[in-house]
Short mmCIF file of N, CA, C and O in Angstrom, two decimals:
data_model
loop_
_atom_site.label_atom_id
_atom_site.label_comp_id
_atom_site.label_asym_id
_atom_site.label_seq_id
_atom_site.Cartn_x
_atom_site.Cartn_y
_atom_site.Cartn_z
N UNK A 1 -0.65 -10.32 -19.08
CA UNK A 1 -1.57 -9.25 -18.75
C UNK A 1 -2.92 -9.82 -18.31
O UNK A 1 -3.88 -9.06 -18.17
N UNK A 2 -3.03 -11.20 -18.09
CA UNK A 2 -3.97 -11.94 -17.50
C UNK A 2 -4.54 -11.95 -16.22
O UNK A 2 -4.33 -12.87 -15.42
N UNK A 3 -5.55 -10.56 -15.87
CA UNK A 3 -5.39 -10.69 -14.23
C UNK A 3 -5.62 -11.78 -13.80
O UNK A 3 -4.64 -12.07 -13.11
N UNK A 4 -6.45 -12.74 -13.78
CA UNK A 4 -6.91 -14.02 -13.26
C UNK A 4 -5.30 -14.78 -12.72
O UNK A 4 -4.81 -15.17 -11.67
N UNK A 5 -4.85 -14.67 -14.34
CA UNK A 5 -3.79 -15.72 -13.85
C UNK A 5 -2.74 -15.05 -12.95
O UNK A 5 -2.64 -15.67 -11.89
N UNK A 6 -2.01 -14.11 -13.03
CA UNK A 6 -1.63 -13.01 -12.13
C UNK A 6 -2.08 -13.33 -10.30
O UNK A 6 -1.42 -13.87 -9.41
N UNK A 7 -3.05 -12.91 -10.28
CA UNK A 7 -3.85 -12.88 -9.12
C UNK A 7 -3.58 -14.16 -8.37
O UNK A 7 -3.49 -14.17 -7.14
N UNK A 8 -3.42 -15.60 -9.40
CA UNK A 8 -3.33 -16.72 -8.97
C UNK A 8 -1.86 -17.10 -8.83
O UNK A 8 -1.68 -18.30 -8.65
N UNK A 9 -1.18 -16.62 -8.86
CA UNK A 9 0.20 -16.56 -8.82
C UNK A 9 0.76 -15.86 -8.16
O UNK A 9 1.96 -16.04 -7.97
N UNK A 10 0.02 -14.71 -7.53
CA UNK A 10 1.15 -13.71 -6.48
C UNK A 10 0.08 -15.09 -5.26
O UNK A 10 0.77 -16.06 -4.96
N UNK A 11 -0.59 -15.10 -5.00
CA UNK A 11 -0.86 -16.04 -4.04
C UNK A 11 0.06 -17.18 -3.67
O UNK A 11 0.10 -17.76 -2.58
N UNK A 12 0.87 -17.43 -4.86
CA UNK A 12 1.36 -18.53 -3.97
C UNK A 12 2.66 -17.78 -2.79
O UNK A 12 3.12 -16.64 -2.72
N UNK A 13 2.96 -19.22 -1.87
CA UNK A 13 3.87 -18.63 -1.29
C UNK A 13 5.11 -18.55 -1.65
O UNK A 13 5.38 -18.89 -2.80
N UNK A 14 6.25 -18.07 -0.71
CA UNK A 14 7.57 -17.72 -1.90
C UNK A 14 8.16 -16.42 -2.44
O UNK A 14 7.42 -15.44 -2.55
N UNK A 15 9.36 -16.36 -2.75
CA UNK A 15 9.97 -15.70 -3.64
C UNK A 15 8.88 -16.16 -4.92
O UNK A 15 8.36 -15.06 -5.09
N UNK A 16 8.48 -16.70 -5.53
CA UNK A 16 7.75 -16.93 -6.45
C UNK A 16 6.44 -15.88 -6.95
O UNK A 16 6.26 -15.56 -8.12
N UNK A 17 5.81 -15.53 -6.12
CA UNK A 17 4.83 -14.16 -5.94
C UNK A 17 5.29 -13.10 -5.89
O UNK A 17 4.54 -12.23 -6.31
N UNK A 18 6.41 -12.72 -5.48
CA UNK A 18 7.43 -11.51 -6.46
C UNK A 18 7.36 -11.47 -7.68
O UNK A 18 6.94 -10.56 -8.41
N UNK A 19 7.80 -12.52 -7.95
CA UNK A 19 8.39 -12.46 -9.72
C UNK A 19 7.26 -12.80 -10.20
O UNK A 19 7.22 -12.66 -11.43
N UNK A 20 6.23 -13.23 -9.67
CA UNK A 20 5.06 -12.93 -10.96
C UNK A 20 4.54 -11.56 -10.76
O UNK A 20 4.10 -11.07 -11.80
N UNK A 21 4.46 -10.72 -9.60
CA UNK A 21 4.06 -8.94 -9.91
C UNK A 21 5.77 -8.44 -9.97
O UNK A 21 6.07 -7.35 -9.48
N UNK A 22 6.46 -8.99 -10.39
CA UNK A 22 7.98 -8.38 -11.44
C UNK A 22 7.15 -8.54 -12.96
O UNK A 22 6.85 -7.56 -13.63
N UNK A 23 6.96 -9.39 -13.21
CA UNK A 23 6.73 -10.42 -14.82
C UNK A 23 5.20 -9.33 -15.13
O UNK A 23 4.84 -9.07 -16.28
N UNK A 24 4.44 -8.80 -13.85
CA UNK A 24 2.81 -8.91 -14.54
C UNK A 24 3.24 -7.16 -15.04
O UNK A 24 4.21 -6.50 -14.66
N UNK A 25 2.20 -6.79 -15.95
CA UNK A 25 2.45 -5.68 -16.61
C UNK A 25 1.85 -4.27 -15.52
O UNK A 25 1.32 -4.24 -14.40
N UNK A 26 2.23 -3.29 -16.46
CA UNK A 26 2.32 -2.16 -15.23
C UNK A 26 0.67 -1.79 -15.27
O UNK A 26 0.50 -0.86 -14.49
N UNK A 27 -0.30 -2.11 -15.75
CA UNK A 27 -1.36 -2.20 -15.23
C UNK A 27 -1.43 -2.45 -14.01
O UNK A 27 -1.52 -1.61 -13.12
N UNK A 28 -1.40 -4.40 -13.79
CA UNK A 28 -1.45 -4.94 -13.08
C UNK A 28 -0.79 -4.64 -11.56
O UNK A 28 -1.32 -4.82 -10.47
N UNK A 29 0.91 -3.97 -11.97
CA UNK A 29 1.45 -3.58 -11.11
C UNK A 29 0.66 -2.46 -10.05
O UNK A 29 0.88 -2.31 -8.85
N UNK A 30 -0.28 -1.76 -10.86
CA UNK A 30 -0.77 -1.01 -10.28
C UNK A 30 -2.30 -1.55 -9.59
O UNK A 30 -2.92 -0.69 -8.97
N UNK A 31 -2.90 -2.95 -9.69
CA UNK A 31 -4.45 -3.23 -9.32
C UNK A 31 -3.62 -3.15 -7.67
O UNK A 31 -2.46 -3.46 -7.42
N UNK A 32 -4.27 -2.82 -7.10
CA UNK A 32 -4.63 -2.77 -5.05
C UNK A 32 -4.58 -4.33 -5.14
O UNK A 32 -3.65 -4.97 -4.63
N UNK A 33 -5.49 -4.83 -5.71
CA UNK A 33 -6.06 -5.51 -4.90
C UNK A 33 -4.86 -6.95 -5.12
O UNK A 33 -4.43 -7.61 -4.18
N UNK A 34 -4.51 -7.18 -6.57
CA UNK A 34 -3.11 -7.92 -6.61
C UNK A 34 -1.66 -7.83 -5.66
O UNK A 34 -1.05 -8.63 -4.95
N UNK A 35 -1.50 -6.51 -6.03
CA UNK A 35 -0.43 -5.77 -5.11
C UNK A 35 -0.91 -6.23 -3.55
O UNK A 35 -0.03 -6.92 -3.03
N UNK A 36 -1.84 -6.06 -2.87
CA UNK A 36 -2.09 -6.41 -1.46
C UNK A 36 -2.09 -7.98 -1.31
O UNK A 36 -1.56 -8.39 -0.28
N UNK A 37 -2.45 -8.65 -1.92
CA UNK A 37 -2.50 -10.46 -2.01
C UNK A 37 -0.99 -10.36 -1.88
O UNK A 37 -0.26 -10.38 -0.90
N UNK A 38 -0.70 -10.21 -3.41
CA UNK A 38 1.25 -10.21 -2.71
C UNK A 38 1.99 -9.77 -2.14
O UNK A 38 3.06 -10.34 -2.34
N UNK A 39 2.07 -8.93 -1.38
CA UNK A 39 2.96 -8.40 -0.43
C UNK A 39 2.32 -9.26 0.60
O UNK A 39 3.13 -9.80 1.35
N UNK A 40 0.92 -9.55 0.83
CA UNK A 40 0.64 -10.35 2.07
C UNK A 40 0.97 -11.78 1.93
O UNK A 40 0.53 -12.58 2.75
N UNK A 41 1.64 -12.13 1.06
CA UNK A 41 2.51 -13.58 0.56
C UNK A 41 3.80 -13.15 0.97
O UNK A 41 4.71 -13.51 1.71
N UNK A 42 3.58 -12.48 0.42
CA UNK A 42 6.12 -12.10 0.17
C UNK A 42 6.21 -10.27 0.28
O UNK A 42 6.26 -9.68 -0.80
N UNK A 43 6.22 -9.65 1.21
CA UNK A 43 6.32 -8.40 1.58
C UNK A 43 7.43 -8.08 0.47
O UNK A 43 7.46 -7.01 -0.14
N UNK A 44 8.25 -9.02 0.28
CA UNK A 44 9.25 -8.28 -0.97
C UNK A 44 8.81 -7.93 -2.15
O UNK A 44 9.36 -7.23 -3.00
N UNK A 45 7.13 -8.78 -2.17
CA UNK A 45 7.15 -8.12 -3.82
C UNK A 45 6.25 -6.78 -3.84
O UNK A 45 5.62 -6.48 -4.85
N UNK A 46 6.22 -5.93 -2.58
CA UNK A 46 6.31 -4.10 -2.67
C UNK A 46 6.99 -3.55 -3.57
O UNK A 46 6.74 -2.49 -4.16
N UNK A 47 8.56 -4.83 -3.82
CA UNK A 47 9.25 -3.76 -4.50
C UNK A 47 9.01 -3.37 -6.11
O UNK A 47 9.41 -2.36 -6.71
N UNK A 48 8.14 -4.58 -6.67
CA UNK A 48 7.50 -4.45 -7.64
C UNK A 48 6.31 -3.98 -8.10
O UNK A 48 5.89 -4.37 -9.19
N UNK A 49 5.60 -3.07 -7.33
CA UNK A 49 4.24 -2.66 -7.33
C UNK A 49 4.21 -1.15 -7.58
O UNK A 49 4.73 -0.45 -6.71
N UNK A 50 3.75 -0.63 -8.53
CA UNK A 50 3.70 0.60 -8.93
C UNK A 50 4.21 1.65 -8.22
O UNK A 50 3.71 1.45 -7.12
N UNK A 51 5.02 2.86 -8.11
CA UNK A 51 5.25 3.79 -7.50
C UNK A 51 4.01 4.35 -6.55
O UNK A 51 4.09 4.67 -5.37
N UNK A 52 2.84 4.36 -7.41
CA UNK A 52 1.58 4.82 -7.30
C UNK A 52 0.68 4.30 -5.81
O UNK A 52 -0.19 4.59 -4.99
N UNK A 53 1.52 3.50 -6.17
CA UNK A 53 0.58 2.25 -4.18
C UNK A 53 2.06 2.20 -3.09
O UNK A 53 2.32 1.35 -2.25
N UNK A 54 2.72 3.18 -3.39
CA UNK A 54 3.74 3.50 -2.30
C UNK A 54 3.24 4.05 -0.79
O UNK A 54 3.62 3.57 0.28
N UNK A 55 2.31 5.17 -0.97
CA UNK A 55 1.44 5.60 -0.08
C UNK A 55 0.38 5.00 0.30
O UNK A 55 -0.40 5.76 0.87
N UNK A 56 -0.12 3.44 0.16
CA UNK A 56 -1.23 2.80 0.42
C UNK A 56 -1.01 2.39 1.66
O UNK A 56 -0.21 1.45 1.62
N UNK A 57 -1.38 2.68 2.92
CA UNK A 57 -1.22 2.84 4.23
C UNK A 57 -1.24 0.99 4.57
O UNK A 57 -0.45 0.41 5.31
N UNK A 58 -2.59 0.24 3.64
CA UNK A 58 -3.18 -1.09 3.99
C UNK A 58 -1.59 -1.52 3.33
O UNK A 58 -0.56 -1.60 4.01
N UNK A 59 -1.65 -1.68 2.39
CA UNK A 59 -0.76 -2.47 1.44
C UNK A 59 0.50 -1.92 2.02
O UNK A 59 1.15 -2.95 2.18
N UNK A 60 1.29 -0.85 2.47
CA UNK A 60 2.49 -0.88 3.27
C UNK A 60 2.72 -1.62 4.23
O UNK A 60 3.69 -2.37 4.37
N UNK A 61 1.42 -1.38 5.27
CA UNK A 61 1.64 -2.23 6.22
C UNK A 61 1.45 -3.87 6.18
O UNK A 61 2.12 -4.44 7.04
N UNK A 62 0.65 -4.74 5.31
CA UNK A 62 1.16 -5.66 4.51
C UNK A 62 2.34 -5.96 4.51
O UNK A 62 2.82 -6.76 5.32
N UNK A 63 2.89 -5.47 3.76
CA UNK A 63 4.16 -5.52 3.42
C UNK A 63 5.35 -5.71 4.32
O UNK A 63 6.16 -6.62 4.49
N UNK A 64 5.12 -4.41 4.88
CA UNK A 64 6.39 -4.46 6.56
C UNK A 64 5.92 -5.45 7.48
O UNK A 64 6.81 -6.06 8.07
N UNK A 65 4.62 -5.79 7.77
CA UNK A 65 4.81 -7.01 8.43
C UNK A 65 5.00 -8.65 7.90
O UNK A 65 5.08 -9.78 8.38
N UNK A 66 5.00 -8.23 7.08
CA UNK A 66 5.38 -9.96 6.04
C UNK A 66 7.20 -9.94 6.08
O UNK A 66 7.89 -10.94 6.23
N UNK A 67 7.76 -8.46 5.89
CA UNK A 67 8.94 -8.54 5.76
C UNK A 67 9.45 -6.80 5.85
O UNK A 67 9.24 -5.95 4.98
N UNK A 68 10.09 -6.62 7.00
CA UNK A 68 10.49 -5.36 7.31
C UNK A 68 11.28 -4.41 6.48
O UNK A 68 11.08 -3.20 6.48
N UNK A 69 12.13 -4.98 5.83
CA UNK A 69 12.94 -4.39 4.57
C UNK A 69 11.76 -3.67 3.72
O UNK A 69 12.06 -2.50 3.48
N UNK A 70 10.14 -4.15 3.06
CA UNK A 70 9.73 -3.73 2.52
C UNK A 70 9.37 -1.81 2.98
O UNK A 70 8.79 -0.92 2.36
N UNK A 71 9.81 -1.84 3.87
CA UNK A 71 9.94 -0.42 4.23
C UNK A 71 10.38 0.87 3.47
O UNK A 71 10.03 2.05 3.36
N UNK A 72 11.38 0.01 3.00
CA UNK A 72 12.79 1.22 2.13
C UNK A 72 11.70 1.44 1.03
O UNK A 72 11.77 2.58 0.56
N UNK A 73 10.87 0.79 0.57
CA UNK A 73 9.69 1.06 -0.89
C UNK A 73 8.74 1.88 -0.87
O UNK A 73 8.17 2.44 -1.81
N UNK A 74 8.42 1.98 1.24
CA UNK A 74 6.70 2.96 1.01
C UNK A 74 7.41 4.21 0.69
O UNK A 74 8.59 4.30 0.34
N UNK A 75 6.42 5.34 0.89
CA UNK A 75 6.65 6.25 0.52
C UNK A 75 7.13 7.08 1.86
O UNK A 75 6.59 6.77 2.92
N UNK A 76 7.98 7.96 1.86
CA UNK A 76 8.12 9.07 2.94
C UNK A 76 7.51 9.65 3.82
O UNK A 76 8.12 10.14 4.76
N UNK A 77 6.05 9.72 3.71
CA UNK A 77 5.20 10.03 4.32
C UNK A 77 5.07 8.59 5.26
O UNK A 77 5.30 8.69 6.47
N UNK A 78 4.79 7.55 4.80
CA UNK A 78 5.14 6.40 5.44
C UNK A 78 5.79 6.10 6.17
O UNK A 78 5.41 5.73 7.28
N UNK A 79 7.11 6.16 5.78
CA UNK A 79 8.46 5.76 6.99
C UNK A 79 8.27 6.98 8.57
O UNK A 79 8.87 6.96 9.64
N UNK A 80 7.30 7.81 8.09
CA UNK A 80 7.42 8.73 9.12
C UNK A 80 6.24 8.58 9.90
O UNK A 80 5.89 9.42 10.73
N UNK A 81 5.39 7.15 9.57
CA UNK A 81 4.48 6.97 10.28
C UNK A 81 4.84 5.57 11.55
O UNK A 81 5.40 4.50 11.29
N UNK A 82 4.29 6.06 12.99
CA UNK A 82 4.78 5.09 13.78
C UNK A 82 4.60 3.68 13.81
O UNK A 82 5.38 2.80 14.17
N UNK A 83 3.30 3.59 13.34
CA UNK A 83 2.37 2.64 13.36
C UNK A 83 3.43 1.31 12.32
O UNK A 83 3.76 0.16 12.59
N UNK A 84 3.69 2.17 11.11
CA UNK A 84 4.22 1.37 9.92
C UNK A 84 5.98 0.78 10.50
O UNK A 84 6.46 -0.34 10.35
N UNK A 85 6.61 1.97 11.17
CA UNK A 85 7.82 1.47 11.29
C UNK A 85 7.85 0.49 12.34
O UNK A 85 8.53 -0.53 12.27
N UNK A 86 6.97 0.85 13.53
CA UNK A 86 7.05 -0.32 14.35
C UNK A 86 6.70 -1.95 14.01
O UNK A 86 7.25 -2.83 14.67
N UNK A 87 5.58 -2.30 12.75
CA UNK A 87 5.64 -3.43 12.29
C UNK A 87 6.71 -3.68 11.36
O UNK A 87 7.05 -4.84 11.14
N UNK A 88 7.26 -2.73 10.83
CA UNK A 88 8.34 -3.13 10.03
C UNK A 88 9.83 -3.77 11.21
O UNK A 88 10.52 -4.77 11.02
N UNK A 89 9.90 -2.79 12.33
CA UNK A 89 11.28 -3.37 12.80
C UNK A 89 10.69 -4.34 14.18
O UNK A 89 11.39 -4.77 15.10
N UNK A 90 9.10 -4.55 14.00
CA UNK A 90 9.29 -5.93 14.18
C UNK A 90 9.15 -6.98 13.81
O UNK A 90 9.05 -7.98 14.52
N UNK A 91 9.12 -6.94 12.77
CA UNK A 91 9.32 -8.33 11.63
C UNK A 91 11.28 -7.93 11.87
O UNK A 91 11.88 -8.83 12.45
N UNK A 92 11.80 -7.19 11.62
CA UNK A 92 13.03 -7.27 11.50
C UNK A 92 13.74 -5.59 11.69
O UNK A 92 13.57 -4.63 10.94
N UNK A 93 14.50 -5.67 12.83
CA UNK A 93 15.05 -4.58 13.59
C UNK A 93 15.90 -3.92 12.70
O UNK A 93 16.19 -2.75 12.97
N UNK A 94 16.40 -4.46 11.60
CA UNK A 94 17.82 -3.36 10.44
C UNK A 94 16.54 -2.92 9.54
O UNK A 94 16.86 -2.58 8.40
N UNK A 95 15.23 -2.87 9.83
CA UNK A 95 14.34 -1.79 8.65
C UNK A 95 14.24 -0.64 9.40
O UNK A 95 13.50 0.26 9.02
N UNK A 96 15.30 -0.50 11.02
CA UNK A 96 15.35 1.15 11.41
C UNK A 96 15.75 1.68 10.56
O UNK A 96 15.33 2.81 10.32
N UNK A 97 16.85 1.02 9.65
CA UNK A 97 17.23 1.97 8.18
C UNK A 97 16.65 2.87 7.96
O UNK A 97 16.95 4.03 8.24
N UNK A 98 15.40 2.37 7.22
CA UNK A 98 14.78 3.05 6.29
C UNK A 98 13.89 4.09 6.87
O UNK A 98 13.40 4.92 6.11
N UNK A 99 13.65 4.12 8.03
CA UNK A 99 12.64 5.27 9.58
C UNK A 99 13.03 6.59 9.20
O UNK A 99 14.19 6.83 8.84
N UNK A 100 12.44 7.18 9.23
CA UNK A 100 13.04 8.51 9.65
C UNK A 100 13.64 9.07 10.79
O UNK A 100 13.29 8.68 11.90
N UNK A 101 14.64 10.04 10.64
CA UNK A 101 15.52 10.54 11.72
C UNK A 101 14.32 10.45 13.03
O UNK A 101 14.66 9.65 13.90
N UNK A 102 13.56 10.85 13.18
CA UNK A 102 12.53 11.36 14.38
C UNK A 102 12.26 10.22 14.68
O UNK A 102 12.42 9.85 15.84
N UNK A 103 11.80 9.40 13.76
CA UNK A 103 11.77 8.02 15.08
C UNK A 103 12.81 6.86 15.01
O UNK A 103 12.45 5.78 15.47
N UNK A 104 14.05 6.97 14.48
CA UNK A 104 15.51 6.49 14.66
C UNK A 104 15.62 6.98 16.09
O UNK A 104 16.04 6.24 16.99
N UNK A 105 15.36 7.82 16.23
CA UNK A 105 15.73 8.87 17.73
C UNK A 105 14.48 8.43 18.44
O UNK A 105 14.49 9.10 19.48
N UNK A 106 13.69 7.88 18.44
CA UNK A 106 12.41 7.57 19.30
C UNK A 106 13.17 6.69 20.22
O UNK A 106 14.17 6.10 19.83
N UNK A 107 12.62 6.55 21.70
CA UNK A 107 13.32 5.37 22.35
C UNK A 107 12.60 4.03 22.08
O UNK A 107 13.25 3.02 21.81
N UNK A 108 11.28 4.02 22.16
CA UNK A 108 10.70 3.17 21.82
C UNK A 108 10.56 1.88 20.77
O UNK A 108 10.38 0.67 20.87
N UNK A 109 10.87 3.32 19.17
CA UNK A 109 11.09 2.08 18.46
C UNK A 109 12.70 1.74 18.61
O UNK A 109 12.95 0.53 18.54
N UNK A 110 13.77 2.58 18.78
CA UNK A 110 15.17 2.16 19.08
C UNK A 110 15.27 0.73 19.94
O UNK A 110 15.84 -0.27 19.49
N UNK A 111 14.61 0.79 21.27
CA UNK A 111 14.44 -0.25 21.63
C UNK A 111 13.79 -1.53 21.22
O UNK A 111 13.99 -2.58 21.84
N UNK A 112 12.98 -1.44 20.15
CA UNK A 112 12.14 -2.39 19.83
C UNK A 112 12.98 -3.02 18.44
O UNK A 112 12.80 -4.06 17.80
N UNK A 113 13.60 -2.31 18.36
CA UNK A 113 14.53 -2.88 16.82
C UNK A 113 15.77 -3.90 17.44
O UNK A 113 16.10 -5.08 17.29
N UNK A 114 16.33 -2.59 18.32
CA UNK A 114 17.29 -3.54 18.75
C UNK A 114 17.20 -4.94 19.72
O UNK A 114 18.15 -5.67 20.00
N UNK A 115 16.18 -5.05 20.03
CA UNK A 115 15.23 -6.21 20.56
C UNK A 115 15.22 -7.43 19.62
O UNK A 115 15.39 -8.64 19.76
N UNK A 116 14.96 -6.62 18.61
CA UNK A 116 14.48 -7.62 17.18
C UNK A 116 16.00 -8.35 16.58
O UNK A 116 16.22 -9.47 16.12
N UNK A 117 16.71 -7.44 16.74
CA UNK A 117 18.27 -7.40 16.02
C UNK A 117 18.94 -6.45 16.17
O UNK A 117 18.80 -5.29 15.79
N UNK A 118 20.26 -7.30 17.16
CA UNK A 118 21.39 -6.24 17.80
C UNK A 118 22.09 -5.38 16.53
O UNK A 118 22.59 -4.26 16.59
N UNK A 119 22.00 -6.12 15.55
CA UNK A 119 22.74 -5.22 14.46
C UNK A 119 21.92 -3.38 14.38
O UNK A 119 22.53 -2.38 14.00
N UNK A 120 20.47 -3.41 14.85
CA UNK A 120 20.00 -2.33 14.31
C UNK A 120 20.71 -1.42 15.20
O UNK A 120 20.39 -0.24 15.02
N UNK A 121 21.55 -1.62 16.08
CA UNK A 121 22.44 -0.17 16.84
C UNK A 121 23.28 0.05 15.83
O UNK A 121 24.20 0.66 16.37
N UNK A 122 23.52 -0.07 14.71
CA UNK A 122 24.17 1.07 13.67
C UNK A 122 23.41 1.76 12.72
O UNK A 122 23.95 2.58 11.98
N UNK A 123 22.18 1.53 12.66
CA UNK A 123 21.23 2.26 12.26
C UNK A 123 20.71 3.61 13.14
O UNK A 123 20.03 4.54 12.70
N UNK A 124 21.05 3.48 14.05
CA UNK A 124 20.66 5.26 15.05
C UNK A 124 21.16 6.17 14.97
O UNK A 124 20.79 7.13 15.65
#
């Protein structure tokens, strides 16, 4: 429950800065300012960051551009924003997954995923 040490540990790079905001307590899970250091290390460790910073527009997008999968974590309001899905499927074209129908059906980002990765044509 040590922010200092916390703080100094989602910094590093790695799968490693996940599992210390997995390990740090749900305080912590919830500081911005931890949560944004790590996802801007390892976009995967969104998946460990409070429900509460799901809707954090900075810290989503963080996230999806460090690693596009972190998508499936923001919040709904999120996936339905253009701005967010387009850095997400271009870090990686199969986070059309997680888009919403309306812009699965966009041509733009359709094209820009499948650009990224032919696999995302089973995501439309």
């Amino acid at each position: 429950n040590d922010r200092e040490i916390v703080l100094a540990a989602v910094t590093q790079n790695g799968y490693t800065n996940a599992l210390a905001l997995f390990y740090a307590s749900q305080e912590l899970r919830n500081d911005r300012e931890i949560v944004l250091t790590a996802v801007t290390h390892d976009g995967c460790a969104f998946e460990y960051a409070n429900e509460e910073l799901n809707n954090d527009r900075e810290i989503v997008l963080a996230a999806v551009t460090d690693n596009g999968w972190a998508l499936q974590f923001a919040s709904q309001e999120l996936r339905n924003d253009r701005e967010i899905v387009l850095a997400a499927i271009t870090q990686n074209g199969c986070a059309l997954l997680y888009a919403c129908e309306e812009l699965k059906n966009d041509r733009e980002i359709f094209l820009a995923a499948v650009t990224q990765n032919c696999h995302a044509l089973e995501y439309a």
